[in-house]
Short mmCIF file of C-alpha atoms and ligand atoms in Angstrom, two decimals:
data_model
loop_
_atom_site.label_atom_id
_atom_site.label_comp_id
_atom_site.label_asym_id
_atom_site.label_seq_id
_atom_site.Cartn_x
_atom_site.Cartn_y
_atom_site.Cartn_z
CA MET A 223 210.63 -9.33 -100.67
CA GLU A 224 207.19 -7.82 -101.19
CA LYS A 225 204.64 -8.23 -98.42
CA GLU A 226 202.50 -11.26 -99.13
CA ILE A 227 198.93 -10.55 -100.14
CA HIS A 228 196.54 -12.97 -98.55
CA PRO A 229 194.06 -14.34 -101.10
CA LYS A 230 191.06 -13.99 -98.78
CA ASN A 231 191.49 -10.19 -98.92
CA LEU A 232 190.93 -10.31 -102.62
CA VAL A 233 188.61 -13.19 -103.39
CA THR A 234 185.07 -12.60 -102.22
CA LEU A 235 183.32 -15.88 -101.72
CA SER A 236 179.62 -16.43 -101.22
CA GLU A 237 178.72 -18.28 -98.04
CA ASP A 238 177.86 -21.35 -100.03
CA GLU A 239 181.11 -21.20 -101.89
CA LEU A 240 183.09 -20.67 -98.70
CA ARG A 241 181.43 -23.68 -97.10
CA THR A 242 182.18 -25.99 -100.02
CA TRP A 243 185.69 -24.66 -100.34
CA SER A 244 186.63 -24.92 -96.68
CA GLN A 245 184.97 -28.31 -96.33
CA ALA A 246 186.78 -29.59 -99.35
CA ARG A 247 190.06 -28.17 -98.01
CA ARG A 248 189.72 -29.56 -94.49
CA PRO A 249 189.87 -33.31 -94.75
CA LYS A 250 193.51 -33.91 -95.47
CA ILE A 251 194.06 -37.60 -95.37
CA ASP A 252 195.62 -38.93 -92.22
CA ALA A 253 198.36 -41.48 -92.86
CA ASN A 254 196.50 -43.89 -90.55
CA ASP A 255 193.35 -43.72 -92.69
CA LEU A 256 195.18 -44.36 -95.94
CA VAL A 257 194.48 -47.86 -97.16
CA ASN A 258 196.83 -49.67 -99.53
CA GLU A 259 194.84 -52.42 -101.21
CA LYS A 260 196.31 -55.15 -103.35
CA TYR A 261 194.17 -55.35 -106.47
CA GLN A 262 193.12 -58.70 -107.80
CA LEU A 263 190.65 -59.30 -110.61
CA ALA A 264 187.84 -61.60 -109.47
CA GLU A 265 188.43 -65.05 -110.97
CA GLU A 266 184.90 -65.20 -112.44
CA LEU A 267 185.59 -62.05 -114.50
CA ARG A 268 188.53 -63.55 -116.40
CA HIS A 269 187.68 -64.52 -120.00
CA THR A 270 184.25 -62.81 -119.77
CA ALA A 271 185.24 -60.60 -122.70
CA ASP A 272 187.22 -63.04 -124.84
CA GLY A 273 186.90 -62.08 -128.51
CA LYS A 274 185.61 -58.59 -127.72
CA LYS A 275 187.34 -55.28 -128.45
CA PHE A 276 187.63 -51.96 -126.64
CA LYS A 277 188.70 -48.44 -127.55
CA ILE A 278 189.56 -45.67 -125.05
CA ILE A 279 189.53 -42.03 -126.17
CA THR A 280 191.72 -40.01 -123.80
CA TYR A 281 191.70 -36.26 -123.06
CA GLY A 282 193.69 -34.21 -120.53
CA CYS A 283 196.94 -34.61 -118.67
CA GLN A 284 199.49 -37.43 -118.29
CA MET A 285 197.59 -38.61 -115.24
CA ASN A 286 194.65 -39.39 -117.49
CA GLU A 287 196.88 -40.96 -120.15
CA HIS A 288 198.24 -43.24 -117.48
CA ASP A 289 194.76 -44.04 -116.10
CA THR A 290 193.91 -45.13 -119.64
CA GLU A 291 196.84 -47.58 -119.50
CA THR A 292 195.44 -48.98 -116.26
CA MET A 293 191.91 -49.29 -117.67
CA ALA A 294 193.32 -50.99 -120.77
CA GLY A 295 195.18 -53.41 -118.47
CA LEU A 296 192.00 -54.20 -116.53
CA LEU A 297 189.98 -54.76 -119.71
CA MET A 298 192.68 -56.99 -121.21
CA ALA A 299 192.67 -59.05 -118.01
CA MET A 300 188.97 -59.67 -118.75
CA GLY A 301 189.84 -60.87 -122.25
CA TYR A 302 189.22 -57.68 -124.25
CA GLU A 303 191.60 -56.71 -127.07
CA GLU A 304 192.37 -53.11 -128.01
CA THR A 305 191.17 -51.55 -131.27
CA PHE A 306 191.56 -48.05 -132.68
CA VAL A 307 188.55 -48.38 -135.00
CA ASP A 308 185.15 -47.20 -133.66
CA THR A 309 183.11 -49.65 -135.71
CA GLU A 310 185.09 -52.67 -134.47
CA ALA A 311 184.64 -51.83 -130.78
CA ASP A 312 182.26 -53.54 -128.33
CA LEU A 313 183.15 -50.98 -125.68
CA ILE A 314 184.18 -47.33 -126.14
CA LEU A 315 185.28 -45.28 -123.12
CA PHE A 316 185.74 -41.51 -123.00
CA ASN A 317 188.43 -40.77 -120.41
CA THR A 318 187.70 -37.09 -119.95
CA CYS A 319 189.29 -33.88 -118.67
CA ALA A 320 187.39 -31.11 -116.87
CA VAL A 321 190.11 -28.50 -116.59
CA ARG A 322 188.68 -26.12 -119.20
CA GLU A 323 185.25 -25.77 -120.75
CA ASN A 324 186.36 -26.38 -124.34
CA ALA A 325 187.77 -29.78 -123.28
CA GLU A 326 184.28 -30.69 -122.04
CA ASN A 327 182.50 -29.44 -125.14
CA LYS A 328 184.71 -31.60 -127.32
CA VAL A 329 183.64 -34.70 -125.36
CA PHE A 330 179.93 -33.95 -125.67
CA GLY A 331 180.46 -33.44 -129.41
CA GLU A 332 182.12 -36.86 -129.70
CA ILE A 333 179.38 -38.57 -127.68
CA GLY A 334 176.82 -37.16 -130.12
CA ARG A 335 178.91 -38.26 -133.09
CA LEU A 336 179.06 -41.85 -131.86
CA LYS A 337 175.31 -42.20 -131.21
CA PRO A 338 174.59 -43.75 -134.65
CA LEU A 339 177.02 -46.56 -133.83
CA LYS A 340 174.58 -47.72 -131.15
CA HIS A 341 171.96 -48.30 -133.84
CA GLN A 342 174.41 -50.25 -135.99
CA ASN A 343 175.52 -52.35 -133.02
CA PRO A 344 173.01 -52.45 -130.14
CA GLU A 345 175.51 -54.51 -128.11
CA LEU A 346 178.01 -51.63 -128.13
CA LEU A 347 178.68 -50.16 -124.68
CA LEU A 348 179.61 -46.47 -124.34
CA GLY A 349 181.13 -45.19 -121.11
CA LEU A 350 182.24 -41.85 -119.71
CA CYS A 351 184.93 -41.69 -117.05
CA GLY A 352 187.76 -39.42 -115.88
CA CYS A 353 187.50 -35.97 -114.37
CA MET A 354 184.23 -34.85 -116.01
CA ALA A 355 182.46 -37.86 -114.52
CA GLN A 356 183.24 -36.47 -111.04
CA GLU A 357 181.09 -33.38 -111.74
CA LYS A 358 177.45 -33.57 -110.60
CA VAL A 359 176.34 -31.32 -113.50
CA VAL A 360 177.94 -33.68 -116.00
CA GLN A 361 176.34 -36.74 -114.39
CA GLU A 362 172.91 -35.08 -114.61
CA LYS A 363 173.50 -33.90 -118.18
CA VAL A 364 174.49 -37.40 -119.32
CA LEU A 365 171.46 -39.05 -117.69
CA LYS A 366 169.09 -36.46 -119.18
CA THR A 367 170.56 -35.55 -122.55
CA TYR A 368 172.80 -38.48 -123.50
CA PRO A 369 170.88 -41.55 -122.25
CA TRP A 370 172.68 -43.77 -124.80
CA ILE A 371 175.73 -43.65 -122.49
CA ASP A 372 175.67 -47.01 -120.67
CA LEU A 373 178.23 -46.37 -117.98
CA VAL A 374 179.55 -43.42 -115.96
CA PHE A 375 182.30 -43.92 -113.37
CA GLY A 376 184.67 -41.60 -111.55
CA THR A 377 188.41 -41.25 -110.99
CA HIS A 378 188.12 -43.09 -107.66
CA ASN A 379 186.28 -46.04 -109.24
CA ILE A 380 188.78 -47.16 -111.89
CA HIS A 381 189.53 -50.42 -110.04
CA ARG A 382 185.81 -51.25 -110.31
CA LEU A 383 185.81 -51.13 -114.13
CA PRO A 384 185.44 -54.90 -114.75
CA GLU A 385 182.45 -55.21 -112.38
CA LEU A 386 180.85 -52.05 -113.80
CA VAL A 387 181.20 -53.28 -117.38
CA MET A 388 179.43 -56.51 -116.41
CA GLN A 389 176.62 -54.57 -114.73
CA ALA A 390 176.26 -52.34 -117.80
CA ILE A 391 176.02 -55.37 -120.09
CA HIS A 392 173.11 -56.72 -118.05
CA SER A 393 171.26 -53.45 -117.43
CA GLN A 394 168.90 -51.34 -119.54
CA ASP A 395 169.73 -48.24 -117.47
CA THR A 396 172.86 -46.14 -117.31
CA ILE A 397 175.14 -47.50 -114.58
CA LEU A 398 176.54 -44.64 -112.52
CA GLU A 399 179.23 -45.16 -109.89
CA VAL A 400 181.13 -42.07 -108.81
CA TRP A 401 182.68 -41.89 -105.37
CA ASP A 402 183.31 -38.36 -104.13
CA LYS A 403 186.46 -39.30 -102.33
CA SER A 404 188.78 -42.14 -101.67
CA ASP A 405 191.31 -42.93 -98.97
CA ALA A 406 192.52 -45.99 -100.83
CA ILE A 407 195.39 -46.68 -103.17
CA TYR A 408 195.11 -49.81 -105.29
CA GLU A 409 198.45 -51.46 -105.93
CA HIS A 410 199.24 -54.09 -108.56
CA MET A 411 196.50 -53.14 -111.01
CA PRO A 412 197.34 -54.58 -114.43
CA LYS A 413 198.61 -51.92 -116.83
CA SER A 414 199.01 -51.93 -120.57
CA ARG A 415 201.66 -49.31 -121.27
CA LYS A 416 201.51 -47.75 -124.71
CA GLU A 417 205.19 -47.24 -125.36
CA GLY A 418 208.20 -49.47 -124.82
CA VAL A 419 210.84 -46.89 -123.90
CA ARG A 420 209.20 -44.40 -121.52
CA ALA A 421 206.78 -45.24 -118.73
CA TRP A 422 204.61 -43.19 -116.40
CA VAL A 423 204.53 -44.09 -112.73
CA ASN A 424 202.02 -42.57 -110.30
CA ILE A 425 203.58 -41.50 -107.04
CA GLN A 426 200.74 -39.44 -105.66
CA TYR A 427 197.04 -38.99 -106.32
CA GLY A 428 194.89 -35.89 -105.79
CA CYS A 429 195.76 -32.32 -104.90
CA ASN A 430 195.42 -30.23 -101.71
CA LYS A 431 196.47 -26.91 -103.21
CA PHE A 432 193.07 -25.48 -104.17
CA CYS A 433 194.17 -22.84 -106.63
CA THR A 434 190.96 -20.83 -106.97
CA TYR A 435 190.50 -21.46 -110.71
CA CYS A 436 191.20 -25.18 -110.66
CA ILE A 437 188.80 -28.10 -110.64
CA VAL A 438 191.43 -30.82 -110.09
CA PRO A 439 191.20 -30.99 -106.25
CA TYR A 440 187.46 -31.67 -106.69
CA THR A 441 187.85 -34.26 -109.42
CA ARG A 442 190.87 -36.08 -107.99
CA GLY A 443 190.35 -35.75 -104.23
CA ARG A 444 192.92 -35.25 -101.47
CA GLU A 445 196.63 -35.87 -101.87
CA ARG A 446 197.57 -39.49 -101.25
CA SER A 447 201.12 -40.78 -101.68
CA ARG A 448 202.08 -44.29 -102.63
CA THR A 449 204.75 -45.86 -100.45
CA LEU A 450 208.34 -45.42 -101.57
CA GLU A 451 208.80 -49.20 -101.62
CA SER A 452 205.88 -49.84 -103.97
CA ILE A 453 207.06 -47.09 -106.35
CA VAL A 454 210.64 -48.41 -106.40
CA ASP A 455 209.35 -51.97 -106.94
CA GLU A 456 207.27 -50.80 -109.89
CA VAL A 457 210.28 -49.01 -111.41
CA LYS A 458 212.46 -52.12 -110.95
CA GLY A 459 209.78 -54.14 -112.75
CA LEU A 460 209.74 -51.61 -115.58
CA VAL A 461 213.51 -51.84 -116.02
CA GLU A 462 213.16 -55.63 -116.20
CA GLU A 463 210.52 -55.18 -118.90
CA GLY A 464 213.01 -53.07 -120.89
CA PHE A 465 211.88 -49.51 -120.16
CA GLN A 466 214.67 -46.90 -120.22
CA GLU A 467 212.93 -43.88 -118.75
CA VAL A 468 210.28 -43.20 -116.11
CA THR A 469 208.28 -40.05 -115.46
CA VAL A 470 206.93 -39.95 -111.92
CA LEU A 471 203.50 -38.38 -111.85
CA GLY A 472 201.46 -36.31 -109.42
CA GLN A 473 199.55 -33.00 -109.50
CA ASN A 474 201.91 -31.58 -106.94
CA VAL A 475 204.90 -33.92 -106.69
CA ASN A 476 206.87 -31.65 -104.32
CA ASP A 477 204.36 -32.60 -101.61
CA TYR A 478 205.02 -36.31 -102.13
CA GLY A 479 205.26 -38.10 -98.78
CA ILE A 480 203.87 -35.31 -96.60
CA ASP A 481 200.86 -37.50 -95.82
CA ILE A 482 203.07 -40.52 -95.11
CA GLY A 483 205.42 -38.55 -92.90
CA SER A 484 208.75 -40.35 -93.15
CA VAL A 485 209.83 -39.59 -96.74
CA ASP A 486 209.81 -36.62 -99.08
CA PHE A 487 210.08 -36.05 -102.81
CA ALA A 488 213.86 -35.59 -102.64
CA ASP A 489 214.18 -39.09 -101.08
CA LEU A 490 211.91 -40.51 -103.74
CA LEU A 491 213.86 -39.01 -106.65
CA ARG A 492 217.11 -40.34 -105.25
CA ALA A 493 215.60 -43.80 -104.69
CA VAL A 494 214.04 -44.04 -108.17
CA GLY A 495 217.14 -42.49 -109.76
CA HIS A 496 219.33 -45.20 -108.26
CA VAL A 497 217.27 -48.16 -109.44
CA GLU A 498 219.77 -50.25 -111.34
CA GLY A 499 219.42 -50.00 -115.09
CA ILE A 500 217.17 -46.93 -115.26
CA LYS A 501 218.62 -44.39 -117.70
CA ARG A 502 216.43 -41.35 -117.21
CA VAL A 503 214.01 -40.07 -114.59
CA ARG A 504 211.60 -37.18 -115.12
CA PHE A 505 208.88 -35.76 -112.91
CA THR A 506 205.74 -33.67 -113.30
CA THR A 507 204.18 -31.46 -112.00
CA SER A 508 206.10 -29.36 -109.53
CA ASN A 509 204.23 -26.55 -107.88
CA PRO A 510 206.77 -23.76 -107.10
CA TRP A 511 205.62 -24.01 -103.52
CA ASN A 512 207.67 -26.45 -101.40
CA PHE A 513 210.54 -26.60 -103.93
CA THR A 514 213.12 -27.08 -101.21
CA ASP A 515 216.93 -26.90 -101.39
CA ARG A 516 216.90 -30.61 -100.49
CA LEU A 517 214.87 -31.24 -103.63
CA ILE A 518 217.12 -29.06 -105.80
CA ALA A 519 220.14 -30.95 -104.48
CA ALA A 520 218.49 -34.31 -105.22
CA ILE A 521 217.86 -33.27 -108.83
CA ALA A 522 221.39 -31.86 -109.21
CA GLU A 523 223.14 -34.84 -107.63
CA THR A 524 221.18 -37.77 -109.08
CA GLU A 525 222.72 -38.42 -112.47
CA THR A 526 219.69 -40.13 -114.00
CA VAL A 527 217.31 -37.27 -113.09
CA CYS A 528 217.00 -35.11 -116.21
CA GLU A 529 217.75 -31.38 -116.21
CA HIS A 530 214.21 -30.34 -117.07
CA ILE A 531 211.71 -28.82 -114.67
CA HIS A 532 208.14 -28.00 -115.59
CA LEU A 533 207.43 -25.16 -113.18
CA PRO A 534 203.99 -23.64 -113.79
CA VAL A 535 203.96 -19.94 -112.90
CA GLN A 536 200.38 -19.12 -114.08
CA SER A 537 200.94 -15.34 -113.84
CA GLY A 538 203.69 -12.78 -113.29
CA SER A 539 201.46 -10.41 -111.32
CA ASN A 540 201.32 -10.60 -107.54
CA HIS A 541 197.69 -9.44 -107.54
CA VAL A 542 196.65 -12.23 -109.85
CA LEU A 543 198.80 -14.85 -108.08
CA ALA A 544 197.15 -13.95 -104.79
CA LYS A 545 193.66 -14.17 -106.28
CA MET A 546 194.64 -17.53 -107.72
CA ASN A 547 195.73 -18.71 -104.24
CA ARG A 548 199.02 -19.89 -105.69
CA GLY A 549 200.79 -19.27 -102.37
CA TYR A 550 203.87 -17.53 -103.81
CA THR A 551 204.79 -14.13 -105.19
CA ARG A 552 206.57 -13.18 -108.41
CA GLU A 553 209.69 -12.39 -106.34
CA PHE A 554 209.59 -15.80 -104.62
CA TYR A 555 209.23 -17.53 -108.00
CA LEU A 556 212.14 -15.60 -109.57
CA GLN A 557 214.33 -16.36 -106.57
CA LEU A 558 213.42 -20.03 -106.90
CA VAL A 559 214.43 -19.94 -110.57
CA ASN A 560 217.78 -18.44 -109.53
CA ARG A 561 218.29 -21.06 -106.83
CA ILE A 562 217.54 -23.81 -109.35
CA ARG A 563 219.81 -22.32 -112.03
CA ARG A 564 222.70 -21.88 -109.61
CA ALA A 565 222.55 -25.57 -108.64
CA ILE A 566 221.69 -26.96 -112.09
CA PRO A 567 223.28 -24.55 -114.61
CA ASN A 568 222.06 -26.31 -117.79
CA VAL A 569 218.48 -26.80 -116.56
CA ALA A 570 215.59 -26.37 -119.05
CA LEU A 571 212.53 -24.68 -117.61
CA THR A 572 209.02 -24.88 -119.04
CA THR A 573 205.78 -23.50 -117.65
CA ASP A 574 201.99 -23.10 -117.73
CA ILE A 575 200.39 -19.65 -117.94
CA ILE A 576 196.77 -18.55 -117.66
CA VAL A 577 195.81 -15.25 -119.28
CA GLY A 578 192.56 -13.39 -118.67
CA PHE A 579 192.02 -14.41 -115.05
CA PRO A 580 189.06 -12.35 -113.74
CA GLU A 581 189.95 -8.65 -113.55
CA GLU A 582 193.44 -9.17 -115.00
CA THR A 583 194.55 -5.66 -116.03
CA GLU A 584 196.90 -4.71 -118.84
CA GLU A 585 199.47 -3.99 -116.13
CA ASP A 586 199.04 -7.50 -114.67
CA PHE A 587 199.45 -8.97 -118.12
CA LEU A 588 202.59 -6.90 -118.81
CA ALA A 589 204.00 -8.29 -115.55
CA THR A 590 203.48 -11.80 -116.97
CA LEU A 591 205.23 -10.83 -120.22
CA SER A 592 208.18 -9.37 -118.35
CA LEU A 593 208.48 -12.50 -116.18
CA VAL A 594 208.45 -14.69 -119.29
CA ARG A 595 211.22 -12.56 -120.81
CA GLU A 596 213.22 -12.68 -117.61
CA VAL A 597 213.01 -16.45 -117.05
CA GLU A 598 213.38 -17.45 -120.72
CA TYR A 599 211.38 -20.68 -120.70
CA GLU A 600 212.17 -23.27 -123.35
CA SER A 601 208.43 -23.53 -123.95
CA ALA A 602 205.14 -22.64 -122.29
CA TYR A 603 201.60 -24.03 -122.31
CA THR A 604 199.33 -21.00 -122.43
CA PHE A 605 195.60 -20.94 -121.72
CA ILE A 606 192.74 -18.47 -121.57
CA TYR A 607 191.11 -18.67 -118.15
CA SER A 608 188.00 -20.87 -118.20
CA PRO A 609 185.56 -20.54 -115.30
CA ARG A 610 184.81 -23.91 -113.69
CA ALA A 611 181.54 -24.22 -111.75
CA GLY A 612 182.14 -24.88 -108.06
CA THR A 613 185.56 -23.22 -107.92
CA PRO A 614 185.90 -19.91 -106.03
CA ALA A 615 187.20 -17.95 -109.04
CA ALA A 616 184.05 -18.76 -111.02
CA ARG A 617 182.22 -16.33 -108.69
CA LEU A 618 184.52 -13.41 -109.39
CA GLU A 619 183.38 -10.47 -111.51
CA ASP A 620 185.07 -10.66 -114.87
CA PRO A 621 184.79 -7.44 -116.86
CA VAL A 622 187.62 -8.34 -119.27
CA GLU A 623 186.26 -9.03 -122.74
CA MET A 624 187.10 -12.25 -124.56
CA ALA A 625 188.61 -10.28 -127.48
CA VAL A 626 191.08 -8.70 -125.03
CA LYS A 627 191.94 -12.12 -123.55
CA LYS A 628 192.50 -13.60 -127.00
CA ASP A 629 194.74 -10.69 -127.93
CA ARG A 630 196.78 -11.21 -124.75
CA LEU A 631 197.13 -14.92 -125.48
CA GLN A 632 198.47 -14.06 -128.94
CA ARG A 633 200.90 -11.46 -127.60
CA LEU A 634 202.16 -13.95 -125.04
CA ALA A 635 202.55 -16.66 -127.70
CA ASP A 636 204.54 -14.22 -129.90
CA VAL A 637 206.95 -13.40 -127.07
CA GLN A 638 207.35 -17.05 -126.04
CA ASN A 639 207.86 -18.22 -129.63
CA GLN A 640 210.69 -15.72 -130.11
CA ILE A 641 212.34 -17.02 -126.93
CA SER A 642 211.81 -20.68 -127.89
CA ARG A 643 213.32 -19.97 -131.30
CA ARG A 644 216.34 -18.28 -129.73
CA ILE A 645 216.85 -21.23 -127.38
CA SER A 646 216.51 -23.70 -130.27
CA ASP A 647 219.25 -21.82 -132.12
CA ARG A 648 221.53 -22.28 -129.12
CA TYR A 649 221.27 -26.06 -129.59
CA LEU A 650 222.71 -25.85 -133.12
CA HIS A 651 226.03 -27.67 -133.66
CA ARG A 652 226.07 -28.97 -130.08
CA THR A 653 226.37 -32.71 -129.44
CA LEU A 654 223.84 -34.00 -126.94
CA ASP A 655 222.70 -37.36 -125.61
CA VAL A 656 219.44 -38.38 -127.26
CA LEU A 657 217.26 -41.29 -126.18
CA ILE A 658 215.40 -42.66 -129.22
CA GLU A 659 211.74 -43.25 -128.32
CA GLY A 660 210.24 -44.40 -131.59
CA VAL A 661 209.44 -43.19 -135.08
CA SER A 662 208.44 -39.62 -135.84
CA LYS A 663 204.69 -38.89 -135.67
CA THR A 664 204.77 -37.33 -139.13
CA ASN A 665 207.29 -39.54 -140.95
CA GLU A 666 207.72 -43.15 -139.99
CA ASN A 667 211.08 -43.38 -141.76
CA ILE A 668 212.61 -40.93 -139.30
CA LEU A 669 213.38 -41.68 -135.65
CA SER A 670 212.26 -39.42 -132.84
CA GLY A 671 214.04 -38.98 -129.52
CA ARG A 672 214.63 -36.46 -126.78
CA THR A 673 217.51 -34.65 -125.17
CA ARG A 674 217.70 -34.76 -121.37
CA SER A 675 216.28 -31.22 -121.50
CA ASN A 676 213.16 -32.70 -123.16
CA LYS A 677 213.72 -31.24 -126.65
CA ILE A 678 212.48 -33.48 -129.45
CA VAL A 679 215.24 -34.45 -131.90
CA LEU A 680 214.62 -36.19 -135.23
CA VAL A 681 217.36 -38.51 -136.44
CA ASP A 682 217.76 -40.58 -139.61
CA GLY A 683 218.56 -44.19 -138.68
CA PRO A 684 217.40 -47.81 -138.42
CA ARG A 685 214.58 -48.86 -136.11
CA SER A 686 217.05 -50.98 -134.14
CA TRP A 687 218.19 -47.71 -132.53
CA ILE A 688 214.82 -47.36 -130.72
CA GLY A 689 215.49 -47.53 -126.97
CA GLN A 690 219.15 -46.55 -127.34
CA GLU A 691 220.73 -43.39 -125.97
CA PHE A 692 223.68 -41.93 -127.91
CA PRO A 693 225.34 -38.61 -128.81
CA VAL A 694 223.70 -36.65 -131.60
CA GLU A 695 225.05 -33.53 -133.28
CA ILE A 696 222.27 -31.01 -133.81
CA THR A 697 222.37 -29.90 -137.43
CA ASN A 698 219.12 -28.00 -137.90
CA GLY A 699 216.14 -26.76 -135.93
CA ASN A 700 212.95 -24.76 -135.73
CA THR A 701 211.03 -23.46 -132.71
CA PHE A 702 209.78 -26.85 -131.55
CA THR A 703 211.88 -29.56 -133.20
CA LEU A 704 215.57 -30.20 -133.76
CA TRP A 705 217.23 -32.43 -136.35
CA GLY A 706 220.52 -34.19 -135.78
CA GLN A 707 222.99 -36.90 -136.74
CA ARG A 708 224.34 -39.70 -134.61
CA VAL A 709 228.03 -39.25 -133.91
CA GLU A 710 230.66 -41.59 -132.48
CA GLU A 711 231.04 -41.50 -128.69
CA LYS A 712 234.64 -40.29 -129.01
CA SER A 713 233.75 -37.18 -131.00
CA ARG A 714 231.27 -36.06 -128.38
CA LEU A 715 232.04 -32.46 -127.48
CA ALA A 716 232.29 -31.52 -123.83
CA GLU A 717 229.05 -29.83 -122.78
N1 SAH B 226 198.99 -29.52 -110.98
C1 SAH B 226 199.49 -28.72 -112.02
C2 SAH B 226 198.46 -28.27 -113.02
C3 SAH B 226 197.41 -29.17 -113.51
S1 SAH B 226 196.25 -28.43 -114.58
C4 SAH B 226 200.12 -27.48 -111.42
O1 SAH B 226 199.68 -26.97 -110.42
O2 SAH B 226 201.03 -27.01 -112.01
C5 SAH B 226 197.30 -27.95 -115.94
C6 SAH B 226 197.23 -26.48 -116.25
O3 SAH B 226 195.94 -26.13 -116.69
C7 SAH B 226 197.48 -25.54 -115.08
O4 SAH B 226 198.83 -25.37 -114.79
C8 SAH B 226 196.83 -24.26 -115.54
O5 SAH B 226 197.74 -23.47 -116.26
C9 SAH B 226 195.73 -24.75 -116.47
N2 SAH B 226 194.39 -24.56 -115.88
C10 SAH B 226 193.90 -25.14 -114.77
N3 SAH B 226 192.65 -24.68 -114.53
C11 SAH B 226 192.36 -23.79 -115.52
C12 SAH B 226 191.24 -22.97 -115.82
N4 SAH B 226 190.16 -22.96 -115.04
N5 SAH B 226 191.29 -22.18 -116.92
C13 SAH B 226 192.39 -22.17 -117.71
N6 SAH B 226 193.48 -22.92 -117.47
C14 SAH B 226 193.48 -23.72 -116.39
FE1 SF4 B 227 195.13 -27.34 -109.76
FE2 SF4 B 227 196.66 -25.84 -108.27
FE3 SF4 B 227 196.37 -28.44 -107.67
FE4 SF4 B 227 197.75 -27.71 -109.82
S1 SF4 B 227 198.29 -27.28 -107.70
S2 SF4 B 227 196.18 -29.31 -109.70
S3 SF4 B 227 196.65 -25.89 -110.53
S4 SF4 B 227 194.80 -26.86 -107.58
FE1 F3S B 228 192.18 -32.67 -116.75
FE2 F3S B 228 191.72 -34.20 -114.68
FE3 F3S B 228 194.16 -33.99 -115.65
S1 F3S B 228 190.80 -32.22 -115.05
S2 F3S B 228 194.19 -31.93 -116.45
S3 F3S B 228 192.44 -34.86 -116.68
S4 F3S B 228 193.58 -34.24 -113.52
#
């Protein structure tokens, strides 16, 4: 295996940067400091919003989608009802993502677009929350440039939403409450889950990895794990409510339990996978680091855990990986893929890739292309590197022109699309178990479900099939979607 390149040899940090970075990295949360609070809405806040309506506009990852479900639950506990129409709403929240600059620009555009609504309805409250709210520059920009925003609160302040809404109603000024960190986990917050078949369950908050390009450790704080018991209890409750599938969520799920000490992610997957009545368990996101044999065995041996692993690689070049502080090499990653494939032969792998990291050379990029060809991912999320203020990589010289980065993104997409197409073709005429999740996004007369490998399959059938899992013969397909027909259990071909 190639000698590991230490990132500090390659990333030159200013003193200021180094101080912020090392300070941010230091305070890992001690299990003794972690507080598990039982949330309860103050009695006087119930029915304060009866007859009123809210809308939440969500950007970013599943973590944010799930936070939206929690905020919706809190608002409904106050008496609010949900609406999807701007002009009907008494409260509109932007649950934002800070991971790339274009995500932020979109939000500012939307805030501008909604300004006229404030004139039509002076009672309307507008709020900004999520990861952008954690950034000091965003807080200042909102106060200065977008004063019609009534409320700004951070990712650590979600449980305070009902109180903050009441303050905003009674104040002329923008209410701002953003805690920089939190050692607390709030259990039993009310949640209004969007779907009826699949549910997200947080198992861990925050991230301690500090990849040099990434803003998440700053916006979400240090890693904090929920207890195994509270997670299992939540999953049992979801089964009782009729959910068939859970996806356990964290930025770095492989590290689950490290802060608690007595359990790890393998234990958690086995425990959740054995909850009576649960049909499917998924997880995201796994950093390649700390993907132990114990974990691979837990995935392989727990029948309900699906054979799909999202395993972000980011780059195929050791130079770039080191500068990113990813903590693994190309060789380590490829060996991990082999270990996984040996234990779980039919596993589907997907990934995230950043092109155009500062100083990425053509050679570095070709190393990424060759890794993509070697692994053969089912699909990949690909991004052009976006500098985020306050992260170490934002200080790196970046001589690579945007036109070159865009060209690389296109070349990568072309290679990946060919692979995805080839893999889709392999599904043809096979019979696979599909869990029907609902109706298709583009045609409400067609049902949409997924294979255990996470491929979307469209099936013609009655709505009563929603929530059922049954064998489907794949009859047709393109790069991203498959079509199929339900077949009788007995004609199911051996996979
Ligand atoms: N915790 C997950 C990633 C969360 S962010 C993990 O480590 O896998 C989702 C994806 O956004 C990352 O995998 C990365 O590919 C991309 N990303 C993060 N920061 C970025 C940046 N500054 N520019 C471009 N893409 C970025
Ligand atoms: Fe960001 Fe890295 Fe943490 Fe993922 S593991 S959230 S990319 S710092
Ligand atoms: Fe974005 Fe925050 Fe998720 S920055 S990707 S919404 S953790």
